[in-house]
Coordinates of C-alpha atoms in Angstrom, one line a residue:
M1 CA -23.9 10.6 -6.2
K2 CA -20.9 11.9 -8.3
P3 CA -17.8 10.0 -6.0
L4 CA -13.8 11.4 -6.1
L5 CA -11.8 8.8 -5.1
L6 CA -7.3 10.0 -4.3
I7 CA -5.5 7.3 -3.0
A8 CA -1.5 7.4 -2.6
H9 CA -0.5 5.1 -4.4
P10 CA -1.7 3.3 -7.3
G11 CA -3.4 -0.4 -6.4
H12 CA -5.2 0.8 -3.8
E13 CA -7.8 1.0 -6.6
L14 CA -7.8 -3.4 -5.9
R15 CA -9.2 -2.5 -2.4
V16 CA -12.0 -1.1 -3.1
F17 CA -12.8 -3.6 -6.6
E18 CA -15.9 -3.6 -6.4
W19 CA -16.9 -0.2 -5.9
V20 CA -15.0 0.8 -8.3
H21 CA -16.2 -1.0 -10.7
R22 CA -20.0 0.3 -9.8
A23 CA -19.2 3.6 -8.4
R24 CA -17.6 4.2 -11.3
P25 CA -15.8 7.4 -9.0
L26 CA -13.4 9.6 -10.8
V27 CA -10.4 9.0 -9.7
V28 CA -6.5 10.7 -8.6
M29 CA -3.4 9.0 -7.6
L30 CA -0.5 11.1 -6.3
T31 CA 2.2 9.2 -7.6
H32 CA 3.1 6.5 -9.9
G33 CA 3.2 3.8 -7.1
D34 CA 7.5 3.6 -7.5
G35 CA 8.6 3.1 -4.5
S36 CA 11.7 1.9 -3.0
I37 CA 12.0 0.1 -6.0
G38 CA 11.7 2.7 -9.2
Q39 CA 8.8 0.4 -10.6
P40 CA 6.0 2.4 -11.4
R41 CA 2.7 0.6 -12.0
L42 CA 0.4 3.8 -13.0
D43 CA -0.5 1.8 -15.6
D44 CA -1.4 -1.4 -14.6
S45 CA -3.5 0.7 -12.8
R46 CA -4.5 2.7 -15.7
R47 CA -5.2 -0.3 -18.3
L48 CA -7.3 -2.2 -15.2
L49 CA -9.7 1.3 -14.7
A50 CA -9.2 1.6 -18.4
R51 CA -11.9 -2.0 -18.2
W52 CA -14.8 0.0 -16.5
G53 CA -14.4 3.3 -18.2
V54 CA -13.0 4.7 -15.6
E55 CA -9.7 7.0 -16.1
V56 CA -6.6 8.5 -14.2
R57 CA -7.5 12.1 -13.8
S58 CA -3.6 13.4 -14.3
D59 CA -5.3 16.1 -15.9
W60 CA -6.7 17.2 -12.4
L61 CA -2.9 16.3 -10.5
S62 CA -0.2 14.9 -11.8
P63 CA 1.9 12.2 -10.5
V64 CA 4.7 11.9 -9.2
S65 CA 7.4 9.9 -8.3
D66 CA 7.9 8.7 -4.4
S67 CA 11.1 10.0 -4.1
V68 CA 9.5 13.3 -4.3
V69 CA 6.9 13.1 -1.2
Y70 CA 10.0 11.3 0.3
Q71 CA 12.2 14.4 -0.2
A72 CA 9.6 16.6 0.6
L73 CA 8.6 15.3 4.0
L74 CA 12.4 14.9 4.8
G75 CA 12.8 18.5 3.9
T76 CA 15.2 18.5 1.0
G77 CA 12.9 18.8 -1.9
A78 CA 9.6 21.3 -2.2
S79 CA 6.2 20.2 -1.4
P80 CA 3.7 19.9 -3.4
F81 CA 1.0 19.2 -0.4
Q82 CA 0.0 23.1 -1.6
D83 CA -0.4 22.4 -5.4
W84 CA -2.5 19.5 -4.8
L85 CA -4.8 21.0 -2.9
D86 CA -5.2 24.4 -4.8
R87 CA -6.5 21.5 -8.3
L88 CA -7.8 19.3 -6.4
T89 CA -9.8 22.1 -4.7
Q90 CA -11.1 24.1 -8.3
A91 CA -10.8 20.5 -10.1
A92 CA -13.5 18.9 -7.3
L93 CA -15.7 21.6 -7.7
D94 CA -16.4 22.4 -11.6
A95 CA -16.9 17.9 -11.3
D96 CA -20.5 18.7 -7.9
I97 CA -18.0 16.4 -6.7
D98 CA -20.4 15.4 -3.4
T99 CA -17.8 12.0 -1.7
V100 CA -14.0 11.8 -1.4
V101 CA -12.6 8.7 -0.5
A102 CA -8.9 8.3 0.2
D103 CA -7.0 6.4 2.4
E104 CA -7.0 5.5 5.8
A105 CA -4.0 7.1 8.1
E106 CA -2.2 3.9 9.7
G107 CA 0.7 4.8 9.6
Y108 CA 2.1 2.3 7.5
N109 CA 3.4 4.7 4.9
P110 CA 3.9 8.4 5.3
S111 CA 2.2 9.0 1.8
H112 CA -0.8 6.7 2.8
D113 CA -0.9 9.3 5.3
L114 CA -0.2 12.0 3.5
C115 CA -3.0 11.5 1.7
R116 CA -5.9 11.0 4.1
V117 CA -4.6 15.2 5.4
L118 CA -5.1 15.6 2.1
A119 CA -8.5 14.5 1.5
N120 CA -9.5 15.5 4.8
R121 CA -8.3 19.1 3.9
L122 CA -9.5 19.2 0.1
V123 CA -13.5 17.9 1.8
M124 CA -13.0 21.1 4.7
R125 CA -12.0 23.8 1.9
L126 CA -15.6 22.1 -0.2
R127 CA -17.4 22.8 2.7
E128 CA -16.2 26.4 3.2
A129 CA -17.5 26.6 -0.2
G130 CA -21.2 25.4 0.2
R131 CA -20.5 22.2 -0.9
E132 CA -22.5 19.0 0.8
V133 CA -19.2 17.0 0.6
R134 CA -19.3 13.0 2.1
N135 CA -15.6 12.3 3.2
L136 CA -14.7 8.3 3.7
E137 CA -11.3 6.5 4.0
I138 CA -10.8 3.0 3.9
P139 CA -8.7 0.6 4.9
L140 CA -5.1 -0.5 3.3
V141 CA -3.1 -2.7 5.7
G142 CA -6.2 -3.2 8.2
H143 CA -9.2 -5.9 8.2
P144 CA -11.1 -4.6 5.2
C145 CA -14.0 -4.8 6.9
D146 CA -13.6 -4.8 10.8
P147 CA -16.3 -6.4 12.6
A148 CA -15.1 -4.3 15.4
R149 CA -15.9 -2.1 13.0
D150 CA -19.2 -2.7 12.2
E151 CA -21.0 -0.1 13.6
Q152 CA -19.2 2.5 11.9
V153 CA -19.5 1.7 8.5
E154 CA -21.4 4.3 6.3
I155 CA -21.3 2.0 2.8
E156 CA -20.7 -1.4 2.2
V157 CA -20.1 -3.6 -0.7
R158 CA -21.9 -7.7 -0.3
L159 CA -19.4 -9.6 -3.5
T160 CA -21.2 -12.7 -5.1
E161 CA -19.0 -16.1 -5.3
A162 CA -18.0 -15.1 -8.2
E163 CA -17.6 -11.2 -8.0
H164 CA -14.5 -12.6 -5.1
Q165 CA -13.6 -14.7 -7.1
H166 CA -12.5 -12.1 -10.3
K167 CA -11.7 -9.7 -7.0
L168 CA -8.7 -11.8 -5.3
E169 CA -7.4 -13.3 -9.1
Q170 CA -7.2 -9.7 -9.9
M171 CA -5.9 -8.5 -6.6
L172 CA -3.2 -11.3 -7.2
D173 CA -2.2 -11.2 -10.9
Y174 CA -1.8 -7.0 -10.8
A175 CA 0.7 -8.0 -8.0
R176 CA 2.6 -10.5 -10.0
R177 CA 2.9 -8.2 -13.2
C178 CA 4.4 -5.0 -10.1
S179 CA 5.7 -5.7 -7.6
P180 CA 7.2 -8.9 -5.6
V181 CA 7.3 -6.9 -2.1
L182 CA 3.4 -5.4 -4.0
L183 CA 2.5 -9.2 -4.3
V184 CA 3.7 -10.1 -0.2
E185 CA 1.7 -7.4 0.8
V186 CA -0.8 -8.7 -0.9
Q187 CA -0.4 -12.4 0.8
T188 CA 0.2 -10.8 3.4
M189 CA -3.1 -9.9 4.5
L190 CA -4.9 -12.8 2.4
D191 CA -3.2 -14.9 4.8
S192 CA -3.8 -12.6 8.1
F193 CA -6.9 -12.0 7.1
G194 CA -8.1 -15.1 5.6
T195 CA -9.8 -14.8 1.5
Q196 CA -13.6 -14.5 3.1
A197 CA -12.1 -10.9 4.2
F198 CA -12.8 -9.4 0.9
A199 CA -16.2 -10.1 0.3
R200 CA -16.8 -7.4 1.7
E201 CA -15.9 -3.5 1.3
C202 CA -16.4 -0.8 3.6
L203 CA -15.7 3.3 3.5
Y204 CA -15.6 4.3 6.7
P205 CA -16.0 7.6 8.5
A206 CA -13.2 9.6 7.8
S207 CA -11.3 10.7 10.8
R208 CA -8.5 13.4 12.0
T209 CA -4.8 12.3 12.2
P210 CA -2.5 13.5 14.3
Y211 CA -1.0 16.4 12.5
E212 CA -4.2 17.7 11.3
E213 CA -4.3 18.9 15.7
G214 CA -0.7 19.6 15.8
R215 CA 0.4 16.2 17.5
L216 CA 2.1 14.2 16.7
P217 CA 0.8 10.5 16.6
D218 CA 0.5 9.1 20.2
T219 CA 2.4 5.1 19.0
L220 CA 5.4 5.2 17.3
P221 CA 4.3 5.0 13.4
Y222 CA 5.0 1.1 11.7
F223 CA 6.5 3.7 9.3
E224 CA 9.4 4.9 11.1
R225 CA 9.9 2.0 12.8
V226 CA 10.5 -0.5 10.0
G227 CA 12.7 2.9 8.7
E228 CA 14.8 2.7 11.5
E229 CA 16.1 -0.9 10.5
R230 CA 16.7 -0.1 7.2
R231 CA 19.2 2.5 8.6
A232 CA 20.7 -0.1 10.8
A233 CA 20.9 -2.3 8.3
G234 CA 22.6 0.2 6.1
I235 CA 19.7 -0.2 3.8
Y236 CA 18.0 4.0 3.5
K237 CA 20.5 6.2 4.9
D238 CA 17.7 9.0 6.3
V239 CA 14.6 8.6 7.9
I240 CA 10.7 9.7 7.3
R241 CA 9.5 10.5 10.6
S242 CA 6.3 11.8 12.2
R243 CA 7.3 15.2 13.6
H244 CA 9.2 15.5 9.0
L245 CA 3.9 14.7 8.1
L246 CA 3.5 17.0 11.0
R247 CA 5.9 20.2 9.7
L248 CA 4.8 19.8 6.3
V249 CA 1.4 19.3 6.9
T250 CA 1.3 22.5 9.5
G251 CA 4.5 24.1 8.2
V252 CA 5.7 23.8 12.2
G253 CA 8.9 22.0 13.4
D254 CA 12.1 20.6 12.8
P255 CA 12.3 19.4 8.9
G256 CA 15.8 17.8 10.4

């Protein structure tokens, strides 16, 4: 198996920490992970992955600032999406990639959802080129191995007690070093699901997003609701909405 792990932000690899350790995928990250606080964490992920001989393939796709993605979505900057797709397609063909693992679209962050669309488009192109490619997704804010989804699991990794403890330590250490915002997110996940939930890692068959079907999500995404709240509080000037994602993905719609 020659897997590619395609993620929107550095740190997402921690969700499948042991799978990465065992599978040694090629890793591509769309952004530096600087977010709204301007504190990149790409180097932290590079150092973490390098311990296992896993390289972030910046030669395949050079990570950009989160602001580049946000400006592309808002229509105030050029979109890197088509260039990303073209470059990844050729690189994946050359490397004979047979499995693509990427973020699940959960409506939490627009970059996560965009990453899922990119992965789906990439797999579609590879299949059109005659390659047999599995397309898998990992939850980032939802339960890492939701019991209600057990029948859907395509790859499952069960961690030993020692592996589990090491993973928890690495998650918290990474978050403490990178940003207080990330630390809160990690601690919230641990509190919500319990630490034992992270003793399993589940990779699921990927789903199509509503954007690829030319429609908006049935429910208001979290990122849009929070964006509205922060604009009302004077924190954000502009709100990224689901229609911006739809426009970027399909080229249809008003960017405003």
